[in-house]
Amino acid sequence: MRAELIDGKAIAETIRHEVAADVTRLAAHGIIPGLTVVLVGDDAASATYVGAKEKASKAAGMQGETLRLPASTTQAELLTVVERLNVDPSVHGILVQMPLPSHIDPDTVIRHILPEKDVDGFHPVNVGKLLIGHTDGFVSCTPAGVIELLVRSGVDTRGAEAVIVGRSNIVGKPMAALLVQGRAGGDATVTICHSRTKDLAFHTRRADILIAAIGRAEMITGDMIKPGAVVIDVGMNTKPDATKAKGTRLCGDVHFESAVHVASKITPVPGGVGPMTIAMLLRNTVRAAERTLAVAAR
Ligand code: NDP
């Protein structure tokens, strides 16, 4: 048996088309959704992510802007930039790219972003709304993307044993909150594992749906997976590979070659969860713009 691939690239493409249609609809009301990404410093990986976000937002017909600030930017200066964006009516979504230089406290910055413009879904107000099941907040893009992958691939989460490896605030915890909700893509029985979990394989082998968000290259091997499970690999790691010109290759947290013979469905890396994150960011930005329209209509 070889698992069916969950094609995140194709599903993300579909969502991008849906977003572009929403952008056209909003344009009829004179609204162009605006996403401003703030990048502090010159971290190469962050610059690549930010460039991809700007390109994708423009391709969807949005106003995509990137503010590139020097690494020497103080926390107070960054907060002033955020405050300016908070009150700018042409900006519907604000994203401050993480990680920030070490002299800036990321939590302080996140708390400064207006929750209504926090399209990353990291503000405590949005995290709280997710936990209590309110749908007028924003959900962190990667876990929201995983739910879309499951739903659009026809995976029935209801009553399934879902095991998440990783408890970060941006992936593991919101992932658990989404899977446990009583709506489409939810109603699962959820277990969260982390570095202090005793006997990780005991838990992963019970999973009908296994989500790996660990940041450890190929740590989940085929023998840790229940036959027929759906495996979602959030991990994005690099491994040495002499056959590649760069000398490295991208890999997930799941050992794909052994897992693909055990799982029923699996996401590849690249081409699985990765493309979904930006698609969900665009969708959150369109929702932020739609909400301003709804407020204006009141
Ligand atoms: P974090 O480092 O914030 O969290 C990793 C989690 O894995 C922690 O909860 C940690 O446990 C747990 N963990 C680490 N080692 C083990 C272990 N040996 N056994 C069990 N659990 C372990 O990472 P993120 O959540 O930010 O990201 C996870 C992965 O997903 C990374 O590879 C990242 O690059 C990728 N990612 C991909 C995205 C995409 O768009 N595809 C977006 C975001 C992330 P503890 O809390 O105890 O330390």
PDB file of N, CA, C and O in Angstrom, residues 237-280:
ATOM      1  N   ASN A 237      12.249  21.466   7.709  1.00  0.00           N
ATOM      2  CA  ASN A 237      13.639  21.367   8.187  1.00  0.00           C
ATOM      3  C   ASN A 237      14.560  21.207   6.980  1.00  0.00           C
ATOM      4  O   ASN A 237      14.117  20.804   5.906  1.00  0.00           O
ATOM      5  N   THR A 238      15.837  21.493   7.186  1.00  0.00           N
ATOM      6  CA  THR A 238      16.799  21.208   6.117  1.00  0.00           C
ATOM      7  C   THR A 238      17.735  20.101   6.583  1.00  0.00           C
ATOM      8  O   THR A 238      18.065  20.011   7.767  1.00  0.00           O
ATOM      9  N   LYS A 239      18.101  19.258   5.628  1.00  0.00           N
ATOM     10  CA  LYS A 239      19.006  18.138   5.914  1.00  0.00           C
ATOM     11  C   LYS A 239      20.141  18.171   4.913  1.00  0.00           C
ATOM     12  O   LYS A 239      19.921  18.522   3.743  1.00  0.00           O
ATOM     13  N   PRO A 240      21.338  17.763   5.317  1.00  0.00           N
ATOM     14  CA  PRO A 240      22.432  17.705   4.344  1.00  0.00           C
ATOM     15  C   PRO A 240      22.084  16.717   3.221  1.00  0.00           C
ATOM     16  O   PRO A 240      21.501  15.660   3.484  1.00  0.00           O
ATOM     17  N   ASP A 241      22.362  17.096   1.981  1.00  0.00           N
ATOM     18  CA  ASP A 241      22.117  16.207   0.845  1.00  0.00           C
ATOM     19  C   ASP A 241      23.133  16.542  -0.253  1.00  0.00           C
ATOM     20  O   ASP A 241      23.010  17.577  -0.942  1.00  0.00           O
ATOM     21  N   ALA A 242      24.118  15.666  -0.394  1.00  0.00           N
ATOM     22  CA  ALA A 242      25.213  15.916  -1.332  1.00  0.00           C
ATOM     23  C   ALA A 242      24.741  15.902  -2.782  1.00  0.00           C
ATOM     24  O   ALA A 242      25.417  16.447  -3.667  1.00  0.00           O
ATOM     25  N   THR A 243      23.560  15.314  -3.056  1.00  0.00           N
ATOM     26  CA  THR A 243      23.081  15.245  -4.439  1.00  0.00           C
ATOM     27  C   THR A 243      22.465  16.581  -4.893  1.00  0.00           C
ATOM     28  O   THR A 243      22.173  16.766  -6.058  1.00  0.00           O
ATOM     29  N   LYS A 244      22.232  17.489  -3.947  1.00  0.00           N
ATOM     30  CA  LYS A 244      21.618  18.778  -4.306  1.00  0.00           C
ATOM     31  C   LYS A 244      22.702  19.841  -4.480  1.00  0.00           C
ATOM     32  O   LYS A 244      23.725  19.817  -3.763  1.00  0.00           O
ATOM     33  N   ALA A 245      22.451  20.772  -5.402  1.00  0.00           N
ATOM     34  CA  ALA A 245      23.428  21.826  -5.669  1.00  0.00           C
ATOM     35  C   ALA A 245      23.700  22.644  -4.407  1.00  0.00           C
ATOM     36  O   ALA A 245      24.835  23.042  -4.129  1.00  0.00           O
ATOM     37  N   LYS A 246      22.641  22.875  -3.625  1.00  0.00           N
ATOM     38  CA  LYS A 246      22.778  23.675  -2.395  1.00  0.00           C
ATOM     39  C   LYS A 246      23.467  22.903  -1.276  1.00  0.00           C
ATOM     40  O   LYS A 246      23.868  23.467  -0.265  1.00  0.00           O
ATOM     41  N   GLY A 247      23.526  21.563  -1.437  1.00  0.00           N
ATOM     42  CA  GLY A 247      24.122  20.724  -0.394  1.00  0.00           C
ATOM     43  C   GLY A 247      23.141  20.343   0.690  1.00  0.00           C
ATOM     44  O   GLY A 247      23.480  19.628   1.637  1.00  0.00           O
ATOM     45  N   THR A 248      21.893  20.844   0.591  1.00  0.00           N
ATOM     46  CA  THR A 248      20.854  20.508   1.570  1.00  0.00           C
ATOM     47  C   THR A 248      19.538  20.261   0.853  1.00  0.00           C
ATOM     48  O   THR A 248      19.378  20.642  -0.312  1.00  0.00           O
ATOM     49  N   ARG A 249      18.601  19.628   1.558  1.00  0.00           N
ATOM     50  CA  ARG A 249      17.245  19.499   1.014  1.00  0.00           C
ATOM     51  C   ARG A 249      16.243  19.776   2.129  1.00  0.00           C
ATOM     52  O   ARG A 249      16.560  19.659   3.322  1.00  0.00           O
ATOM     53  N   LEU A 250      15.045  20.156   1.686  1.00  0.00           N
ATOM     54  CA  LEU A 250      13.961  20.437   2.633  1.00  0.00           C
ATOM     55  C   LEU A 250      13.333  19.116   3.046  1.00  0.00           C
ATOM     56  O   LEU A 250      13.134  18.232   2.207  1.00  0.00           O
ATOM     57  N   CYS A 251      13.041  18.953   4.322  1.00  0.00           N
ATOM     58  CA  CYS A 251      12.309  17.750   4.737  1.00  0.00           C
ATOM     59  C   CYS A 251      11.401  18.080   5.910  1.00  0.00           C
ATOM     60  O   CYS A 251      11.554  19.114   6.565  1.00  0.00           O
ATOM     61  N   GLY A 252      10.452  17.196   6.139  1.00  0.00           N
ATOM     62  CA  GLY A 252       9.482  17.422   7.204  1.00  0.00           C
ATOM     63  C   GLY A 252       9.910  16.791   8.515  1.00  0.00           C
ATOM     64  O   GLY A 252      11.065  16.377   8.687  1.00  0.00           O
ATOM     65  N   ASP A 253       8.951  16.702   9.434  1.00  0.00           N
ATOM     66  CA  ASP A 253       9.187  16.038  10.722  1.00  0.00           C
ATOM     67  C   ASP A 253       8.888  14.543  10.620  1.00  0.00           C
ATOM     68  O   ASP A 253       9.138  13.788  11.550  1.00  0.00           O
ATOM     69  N   VAL A 254       8.312  14.142   9.481  1.00  0.00           N
ATOM     70  CA  VAL A 254       7.953  12.746   9.266  1.00  0.00           C
ATOM     71  C   VAL A 254       8.952  12.133   8.281  1.00  0.00           C
ATOM     72  O   VAL A 254       9.319  12.778   7.288  1.00  0.00           O
ATOM     73  N   HIS A 255       9.365  10.909   8.565  1.00  0.00           N
ATOM     74  CA  HIS A 255      10.241  10.184   7.631  1.00  0.00           C
ATOM     75  C   HIS A 255       9.335   9.653   6.515  1.00  0.00           C
ATOM     76  O   HIS A 255       8.691   8.601   6.644  1.00  0.00           O
ATOM     77  N   PHE A 256       9.270  10.425   5.426  1.00  0.00           N
ATOM     78  CA  PHE A 256       8.263  10.187   4.385  1.00  0.00           C
ATOM     79  C   PHE A 256       8.351   8.772   3.818  1.00  0.00           C
ATOM     80  O   PHE A 256       7.329   8.089   3.677  1.00  0.00           O
ATOM     81  N   GLU A 257       9.561   8.318   3.513  1.00  0.00           N
ATOM     82  CA  GLU A 257       9.706   7.044   2.793  1.00  0.00           C
ATOM     83  C   GLU A 257       9.190   5.848   3.581  1.00  0.00           C
ATOM     84  O   GLU A 257       8.677   4.892   3.005  1.00  0.00           O
ATOM     85  N   SER A 258       9.309   5.887   4.916  1.00  0.00           N
ATOM     86  CA  SER A 258       8.739   4.778   5.698  1.00  0.00           C
ATOM     87  C   SER A 258       7.262   5.027   5.992  1.00  0.00           C
ATOM     88  O   SER A 258       6.455   4.091   5.999  1.00  0.00           O
ATOM     89  N   ALA A 259       6.873   6.291   6.191  1.00  0.00           N
ATOM     90  CA  ALA A 259       5.486   6.606   6.553  1.00  0.00           C
ATOM     91  C   ALA A 259       4.533   6.349   5.388  1.00  0.00           C
ATOM     92  O   ALA A 259       3.385   5.934   5.592  1.00  0.00           O
ATOM     93  N   VAL A 260       4.998   6.561   4.166  1.00  0.00           N
ATOM     94  CA  VAL A 260       4.103   6.486   3.004  1.00  0.00           C
ATOM     95  C   VAL A 260       3.567   5.058   2.786  1.00  0.00           C
ATOM     96  O   VAL A 260       2.519   4.874   2.164  1.00  0.00           O
ATOM     97  N   HIS A 261       4.249   4.060   3.347  1.00  0.00           N
ATOM     98  CA  HIS A 261       3.783   2.674   3.206  1.00  0.00           C
ATOM     99  C   HIS A 261       2.839   2.248   4.324  1.00  0.00           C
ATOM    100  O   HIS A 261       2.324   1.130   4.308  1.00  0.00           O
ATOM    101  N   VAL A 262       2.630   3.126   5.302  1.00  0.00           N
ATOM    102  CA  VAL A 262       1.779   2.786   6.453  1.00  0.00           C
ATOM    103  C   VAL A 262       0.507   3.634   6.461  1.00  0.00           C
ATOM    104  O   VAL A 262      -0.582   3.140   6.744  1.00  0.00           O
ATOM    105  N   ALA A 263       0.653   4.923   6.143  1.00  0.00           N
ATOM    106  CA  ALA A 263      -0.479   5.856   6.193  1.00  0.00           C
ATOM    107  C   ALA A 263      -1.450   5.600   5.042  1.00  0.00           C
ATOM    108  O   ALA A 263      -1.091   4.952   4.047  1.00  0.00           O
ATOM    109  N   SER A 264      -2.689   6.122   5.205  1.00  0.00           N
ATOM    110  CA  SER A 264      -3.628   6.078   4.071  1.00  0.00           C
ATOM    111  C   SER A 264      -3.532   7.363   3.248  1.00  0.00           C
ATOM    112  O   SER A 264      -3.699   7.353   2.036  1.00  0.00           O
ATOM    113  N   LYS A 265      -3.275   8.485   3.947  1.00  0.00           N
ATOM    114  CA  LYS A 265      -3.088   9.768   3.273  1.00  0.00           C
ATOM    115  C   LYS A 265      -1.945  10.482   3.979  1.00  0.00           C
ATOM    116  O   LYS A 265      -1.810  10.373   5.201  1.00  0.00           O
ATOM    117  N   ILE A 266      -1.170  11.240   3.209  1.00  0.00           N
ATOM    118  CA  ILE A 266      -0.016  11.928   3.803  1.00  0.00           C
ATOM    119  C   ILE A 266       0.280  13.212   3.036  1.00  0.00           C
ATOM    120  O   ILE A 266       0.061  13.272   1.822  1.00  0.00           O
ATOM    121  N   THR A 267       0.762  14.229   3.758  1.00  0.00           N
ATOM    122  CA  THR A 267       1.194  15.458   3.075  1.00  0.00           C
ATOM    123  C   THR A 267       2.685  15.359   2.767  1.00  0.00           C
ATOM    124  O   THR A 267       3.468  14.953   3.626  1.00  0.00           O
ATOM    125  N   PRO A 268       3.092  15.727   1.561  1.00  0.00           N
ATOM    126  CA  PRO A 268       4.534  15.754   1.266  1.00  0.00           C
ATOM    127  C   PRO A 268       5.171  17.040   1.791  1.00  0.00           C
ATOM    128  O   PRO A 268       4.474  18.004   2.108  1.00  0.00           O
ATOM    129  N   VAL A 269       6.466  17.050   1.894  1.00  0.00           N
ATOM    130  CA  VAL A 269       7.226  18.284   2.186  1.00  0.00           C
ATOM    131  C   VAL A 269       8.355  18.362   1.164  1.00  0.00           C
ATOM    132  O   VAL A 269       9.168  17.431   1.091  1.00  0.00           O
ATOM    133  N   PRO A 270       8.383  19.365   0.304  1.00  0.00           N
ATOM    134  CA  PRO A 270       7.450  20.490   0.221  1.00  0.00           C
ATOM    135  C   PRO A 270       6.156  20.105  -0.508  1.00  0.00           C
ATOM    136  O   PRO A 270       6.056  18.987  -1.015  1.00  0.00           O
ATOM    137  N   GLY A 271       5.215  21.043  -0.518  1.00  0.00           N
ATOM    138  CA  GLY A 271       3.984  20.837  -1.306  1.00  0.00           C
ATOM    139  C   GLY A 271       2.803  20.341  -0.490  1.00  0.00           C
ATOM    140  O   GLY A 271       1.783  19.959  -1.057  1.00  0.00           O
ATOM    141  N   GLY A 272       2.939  20.347   0.848  1.00  0.00           N
ATOM    142  CA  GLY A 272       1.823  19.920   1.695  1.00  0.00           C
ATOM    143  C   GLY A 272       1.255  21.104   2.460  1.00  0.00           C
ATOM    144  O   GLY A 272       0.512  21.916   1.911  1.00  0.00           O
ATOM    145  N   VAL A 273       1.655  21.208   3.724  1.00  0.00           N
ATOM    146  CA  VAL A 273       1.129  22.276   4.591  1.00  0.00           C
ATOM    147  C   VAL A 273       1.674  23.650   4.185  1.00  0.00           C
ATOM    148  O   VAL A 273       0.952  24.653   4.245  1.00  0.00           O
ATOM    149  N   GLY A 274       2.926  23.706   3.759  1.00  0.00           N
ATOM    150  CA  GLY A 274       3.587  24.987   3.465  1.00  0.00           C
ATOM    151  C   GLY A 274       2.749  25.949   2.619  1.00  0.00           C
ATOM    152  O   GLY A 274       2.489  27.073   3.055  1.00  0.00           O
ATOM    153  N   PRO A 275       2.280  25.534   1.426  1.00  0.00           N
ATOM    154  CA  PRO A 275       1.532  26.471   0.586  1.00  0.00           C
ATOM    155  C   PRO A 275       0.221  26.938   1.219  1.00  0.00           C
ATOM    156  O   PRO A 275      -0.305  27.991   0.861  1.00  0.00           O
ATOM    157  N   MET A 276      -0.299  26.160   2.181  1.00  0.00           N
ATOM    158  CA  MET A 276      -1.570  26.525   2.803  1.00  0.00           C
ATOM    159  C   MET A 276      -1.450  27.745   3.707  1.00  0.00           C
ATOM    160  O   MET A 276      -2.401  28.505   3.870  1.00  0.00           O
ATOM    161  N   THR A 277      -0.269  27.923   4.310  1.00  0.00           N
ATOM    162  CA  THR A 277      -0.113  29.002   5.284  1.00  0.00           C
ATOM    163  C   THR A 277      -0.366  30.365   4.624  1.00  0.00           C
ATOM    164  O   THR A 277      -1.123  31.184   5.145  1.00  0.00           O
ATOM    165  N   ILE A 278       0.225  30.588   3.465  1.00  0.00           N
ATOM    166  CA  ILE A 278       0.032  31.881   2.790  1.00  0.00           C
ATOM    167  C   ILE A 278      -1.413  32.003   2.287  1.00  0.00           C
ATOM    168  O   ILE A 278      -2.028  33.068   2.378  1.00  0.00           O
ATOM    169  N   ALA A 279      -1.963  30.903   1.788  1.00  0.00           N
ATOM    170  CA  ALA A 279      -3.356  30.957   1.302  1.00  0.00           C
ATOM    171  C   ALA A 279      -4.297  31.384   2.434  1.00  0.00           C
ATOM    172  O   ALA A 279      -5.207  32.196   2.234  1.00  0.00           O
ATOM    173  N   MET A 280      -4.062  30.863   3.636  1.00  0.00           N
ATOM    174  CA  MET A 280      -4.937  31.214   4.760  1.00  0.00           C
ATOM    175  C   MET A 280      -4.699  32.652   5.220  1.00  0.00           C
ATOM    176  O   MET A 280      -5.621  33.320   5.682  1.00  0.00           O
TER     177      MET A 280
END
